[in-house]
Tab-separated table of C-alpha atoms and ligand atoms in Angstrom:
chain	number	residue	atom	x	y	z
S	1	MET	CA	-147.341	-180.261	207.953
S	2	LEU	CA	-150.469	-181.501	209.735
S	3	LEU	CA	-154.048	-180.727	208.709
S	4	ARG	CA	-156.664	-181.057	211.449
S	5	ASP	CA	-160.300	-180.040	211.898
S	6	VAL	CA	-161.040	-176.649	213.449
S	7	GLU	CA	-161.429	-176.755	217.267
S	8	PRO	CA	-162.997	-174.397	219.873
S	9	ALA	CA	-159.450	-173.401	220.946
S	10	ASP	CA	-158.855	-171.881	217.489
S	11	LEU	CA	-160.584	-168.582	218.398
S	12	ALA	CA	-157.272	-166.692	218.672
S	13	ALA	CA	-156.140	-168.032	215.291
S	14	TYR	CA	-159.495	-167.002	213.752
S	15	VAL	CA	-159.129	-163.482	215.146
S	16	ARG	CA	-155.572	-163.231	213.775
S	17	MET	CA	-156.642	-164.432	210.353
S	18	ARG	CA	-159.888	-162.508	209.938
S	19	CYS	CA	-159.319	-159.225	211.783
S	20	ASP	CA	-155.806	-158.451	210.515
S	21	PRO	CA	-155.757	-155.914	207.652
S	22	VAL	CA	-152.695	-157.631	206.079
S	23	MET	CA	-154.399	-161.038	206.094
S	24	MET	CA	-157.579	-159.627	204.632
S	25	THR	CA	-156.064	-157.318	201.976
S	26	GLU	CA	-157.188	-159.623	199.166
S	27	LEU	CA	-160.410	-160.673	200.909
S	28	GLY	CA	-162.203	-157.369	201.173
S	29	GLY	CA	-160.566	-156.020	204.368
S	30	PRO	CA	-160.610	-156.989	208.075
S	31	GLN	CA	-163.787	-158.232	209.770
S	32	PRO	CA	-165.104	-156.829	213.072
S	33	ARG	CA	-163.717	-158.745	216.093
S	34	GLU	CA	-167.204	-159.243	217.574
S	35	ARG	CA	-168.306	-161.356	214.592
S	36	ILE	CA	-165.557	-163.956	215.031
S	37	PRO	CA	-166.840	-166.133	217.945
S	38	GLY	CA	-170.142	-166.606	216.079
S	39	GLN	CA	-168.279	-167.475	212.884
S	40	LEU	CA	-166.150	-170.044	214.736
S	41	GLN	CA	-169.257	-171.564	216.371
S	42	ARG	CA	-170.986	-171.912	212.993
S	43	ASP	CA	-167.841	-173.465	211.508
S	44	LEU	CA	-167.605	-175.995	214.379
S	45	GLU	CA	-171.243	-176.981	213.810
S	46	THR	CA	-170.746	-177.270	210.053
S	47	VAL	CA	-167.723	-179.515	210.545
S	48	SER	CA	-169.488	-181.732	213.092
S	49	GLU	CA	-172.410	-182.130	210.652
S	50	GLY	CA	-169.836	-183.139	208.005
S	51	SER	CA	-171.123	-180.660	205.431
S	52	ALA	CA	-167.837	-178.733	205.135
S	53	TRP	CA	-164.138	-179.320	205.748
S	54	ILE	CA	-162.408	-176.590	207.722
S	55	LYS	CA	-158.815	-177.708	208.135
S	56	MET	CA	-156.213	-175.907	210.210
S	57	ILE	CA	-152.626	-176.025	208.914
S	58	VAL	CA	-150.055	-176.829	211.637
S	59	PRO	CA	-146.430	-176.825	210.423
S	60	ASP	CA	-144.100	-179.660	211.488
S	61	ASP	CA	-141.845	-177.272	213.407
S	62	SER	CA	-144.589	-175.417	215.329
S	63	MET	CA	-147.538	-176.093	217.641
S	64	GLN	CA	-149.161	-172.918	216.314
S	65	VAL	CA	-151.824	-172.756	213.615
S	66	ALA	CA	-150.297	-171.310	210.423
S	67	GLY	CA	-153.500	-171.056	208.384
S	68	THR	CA	-156.595	-172.804	207.048
S	69	VAL	CA	-158.007	-174.536	203.996
S	70	THR	CA	-161.791	-174.684	203.723
S	71	LEU	CA	-163.902	-176.792	201.355
S	72	TYR	CA	-167.659	-176.272	201.444
S	73	SER	CA	-170.794	-176.428	199.306
S	74	HIS	CA	-173.050	-173.449	198.675
S	75	ASP	CA	-175.539	-172.471	196.008
S	76	GLY	CA	-175.032	-175.858	194.319
S	77	ILE	CA	-171.239	-175.570	193.951
S	78	SER	CA	-168.184	-176.758	195.914
S	79	GLU	CA	-165.741	-173.970	196.796
S	80	ILE	CA	-162.254	-174.074	198.296
S	81	GLY	CA	-160.441	-171.193	200.021
S	82	TRP	CA	-157.212	-170.792	201.973
S	83	MET	CA	-155.243	-168.443	204.206
S	84	VAL	CA	-151.759	-168.534	205.750
S	85	LEU	CA	-150.533	-166.115	208.450
S	86	PRO	CA	-147.833	-163.676	207.228
S	87	GLU	CA	-144.989	-165.181	209.287
S	88	PHE	CA	-145.606	-168.627	207.764
S	89	ARG	CA	-145.879	-167.524	204.126
S	90	GLY	CA	-143.497	-168.388	201.307
S	91	ARG	CA	-142.692	-171.875	202.668
S	92	GLY	CA	-145.075	-173.823	200.439
S	93	LEU	CA	-147.585	-174.463	203.244
S	94	ALA	CA	-150.655	-173.251	201.341
S	95	SER	CA	-149.695	-175.190	198.189
S	96	GLU	CA	-149.127	-178.381	200.155
S	97	ALA	CA	-152.325	-178.001	202.197
S	98	VAL	CA	-154.425	-177.370	199.073
S	99	ARG	CA	-152.909	-180.422	197.357
S	100	VAL	CA	-153.689	-182.582	200.424
S	101	VAL	CA	-157.305	-181.355	200.620
S	102	LEU	CA	-157.809	-181.961	196.876
S	103	GLY	CA	-156.457	-185.493	197.379
S	104	LEU	CA	-158.902	-186.061	200.249
S	105	ALA	CA	-161.734	-184.689	198.085
S	106	ARG	CA	-160.847	-187.073	195.249
S	107	ALA	CA	-160.853	-190.008	197.678
S	108	ASP	CA	-164.131	-188.833	199.263
S	109	GLY	CA	-165.896	-188.552	195.920
S	110	ARG	CA	-168.754	-186.148	196.754
S	111	TRP	CA	-167.335	-182.743	195.805
S	112	GLY	CA	-167.416	-182.865	191.971
S	113	LEU	CA	-166.185	-179.631	190.372
S	114	ILE	CA	-164.316	-177.541	192.971
S	115	HIS	CA	-164.246	-173.792	192.370
S	116	ALA	CA	-161.825	-171.141	193.686
S	117	PHE	CA	-162.235	-167.357	193.410
S	118	PRO	CA	-158.965	-165.614	194.333
S	119	SER	CA	-158.784	-161.867	193.867
S	120	ARG	CA	-157.330	-160.979	190.447
S	121	THR	CA	-154.391	-159.238	192.152
S	122	ASN	CA	-153.633	-162.175	194.490
S	123	ALA	CA	-150.502	-163.544	192.769
S	124	ALA	CA	-149.805	-166.300	195.313
S	125	SER	CA	-153.361	-167.685	195.283
S	126	ASN	CA	-153.543	-167.627	191.498
S	127	ALA	CA	-150.178	-169.475	191.434
S	128	ILE	CA	-151.610	-172.088	193.837
S	129	CYS	CA	-154.592	-172.651	191.538
S	130	ARG	CA	-152.305	-173.063	188.529
S	131	SER	CA	-149.935	-175.516	190.192
S	132	ALA	CA	-152.699	-177.512	191.941
S	133	GLY	CA	-154.283	-178.361	188.576
S	134	PHE	CA	-157.158	-175.864	188.423
S	135	SER	CA	-158.201	-174.526	185.007
S	136	PRO	CA	-159.115	-170.876	184.435
S	137	ALA	CA	-162.871	-170.301	184.009
S	138	GLY	CA	-163.071	-166.545	183.531
S	139	GLU	CA	-163.483	-163.581	185.858
S	140	GLU	CA	-166.241	-162.883	188.385
S	141	GLU	CA	-167.406	-160.393	190.941
S	142	THR	CA	-167.318	-162.273	194.262
S	143	THR	CA	-168.832	-161.348	197.607
S	144	PHE	CA	-166.961	-162.470	200.742
S	145	ALA	CA	-168.037	-161.441	204.241
S	146	GLY	CA	-170.374	-158.829	202.790
S	147	ARG	CA	-167.789	-157.231	200.474
S	148	THR	CA	-167.578	-157.488	196.699
S	149	PHE	CA	-164.348	-157.633	194.686
S	150	GLN	CA	-162.950	-158.727	191.288
S	151	THR	CA	-161.795	-162.340	191.207
S	152	ASN	CA	-160.463	-164.960	188.851
S	153	HIS	CA	-162.586	-168.097	188.618
S	154	TRP	CA	-160.685	-171.422	188.677
S	155	VAL	CA	-162.132	-174.969	188.541
S	156	VAL	CA	-160.773	-178.464	189.147
S	157	ASP	CA	-162.719	-181.708	188.736
S	158	SER	CA	-162.288	-183.792	191.908
S	159	SER	CA	-164.013	-186.754	190.291
S	160	ALA	CA	-161.174	-187.006	187.723
S	161	PRO	CA	-157.695	-188.374	188.583
S	162	ALA	CA	-155.056	-185.732	189.498
E	1	LIG	C1	-152.331	-166.810	199.396
E	1	LIG	C2	-151.601	-167.389	200.614
E	1	LIG	C3	-152.479	-168.449	201.260
E	1	LIG	C4	-150.283	-168.057	200.147
E	1	LIG	O1	-149.721	-168.766	201.257
E	1	LIG	P1	-148.242	-169.345	201.230
E	1	LIG	O2	-148.151	-170.464	202.210
E	1	LIG	O3	-147.268	-168.229	201.350
E	1	LIG	O4	-148.129	-169.934	199.743
E	1	LIG	P2	-147.008	-170.899	199.186
E	1	LIG	O5	-145.715	-170.663	199.882
E	1	LIG	O6	-147.570	-172.294	199.193
E	1	LIG	O7	-146.870	-170.368	197.696
E	1	LIG	C5	-147.913	-170.600	196.775
E	1	LIG	C6	-147.490	-170.178	195.390
E	1	LIG	O8	-147.498	-168.751	195.316
E	1	LIG	C7	-146.233	-168.258	194.937
E	1	LIG	N1	-146.080	-167.069	195.746
E	1	LIG	C8	-145.943	-166.981	197.075
E	1	LIG	N2	-145.896	-165.699	197.456
E	1	LIG	C9	-146.014	-164.962	196.322
E	1	LIG	C10	-146.043	-163.573	196.044
E	1	LIG	N3	-145.975	-162.669	197.018
E	1	LIG	N4	-146.165	-163.185	194.748
E	1	LIG	C11	-146.240	-164.095	193.752
E	1	LIG	N5	-146.243	-165.432	193.956
E	1	LIG	C12	-146.122	-165.849	195.223
E	1	LIG	C13	-145.267	-169.385	195.291
E	1	LIG	O9	-144.115	-169.330	194.492
E	1	LIG	C14	-146.091	-170.599	195.003
E	1	LIG	O10	-146.124	-170.812	193.591
E	1	LIG	P3	-145.973	-172.282	192.962
E	1	LIG	O11	-147.172	-173.058	193.463
E	1	LIG	O12	-146.022	-172.044	191.511
E	1	LIG	O13	-144.684	-172.810	193.502
E	1	LIG	C15	-151.280	-166.274	201.623
E	1	LIG	O14	-150.548	-165.280	200.979
E	1	LIG	C16	-152.530	-165.644	202.229
E	1	LIG	O15	-153.053	-166.162	203.196
E	1	LIG	N6	-153.017	-164.517	201.700
E	1	LIG	C17	-154.184	-163.840	202.293
E	1	LIG	C18	-155.466	-164.660	202.214
E	1	LIG	C19	-155.920	-164.924	200.814
E	1	LIG	O16	-155.770	-164.048	199.980
E	1	LIG	N7	-156.467	-166.111	200.536
E	1	LIG	C20	-156.920	-166.486	199.220
E	1	LIG	C21	-158.376	-166.780	199.159
E	1	LIG	S1	-158.770	-167.764	197.716
């Protein structure tokens, strides 16, 4: 598996990931197609400024993007999130990508406590948090893309050894 920064050519992958009702079941539902080019442009700018990591997951046996892992700071906290397209799920790609990004964050040293807020019903994402070394920190109402839903709160300290 390769992790690379988001590129302008990732528009189609963004549309697949953000406008597909299956992809967005646990993230508050699909987003309108017309919002996606602006979202991609903002993400490209954020990555070129170095203030967030938006990594695309490319499996070894495919040239296609399988998903993303994003690490960014907002409201004084560091937050990580992830997505994998349905046809690439169940192969360990998300787990591996999250472990790699946490390793990069530990080496980088600036991210401190990293928070994740998977939906309470998102079994795979909660399993990823557990196996990647996050600790449970309660339950929250989280807003993503303008929608609010019930999430578990998980935290890992990237300034401590794995
Ligand atoms: C969550 C998601 C990224 C998982 O991707 P994936 O590549 O299939 O995940 P993996 O194959 O690495 O599996 C991760 C873990 O979940 C478990 N898992 C996978 N599918 C599962 C399912 N349907 N039910 C329960 N557990 C599941 C795996 O056994 C693995 O557990 P382990 O770490 O203890 O071995 C993917 O389902 C997705 O994109 N969902 C929609 C977007 C989303 O909800 N993102 C979360 C935002 S925080």
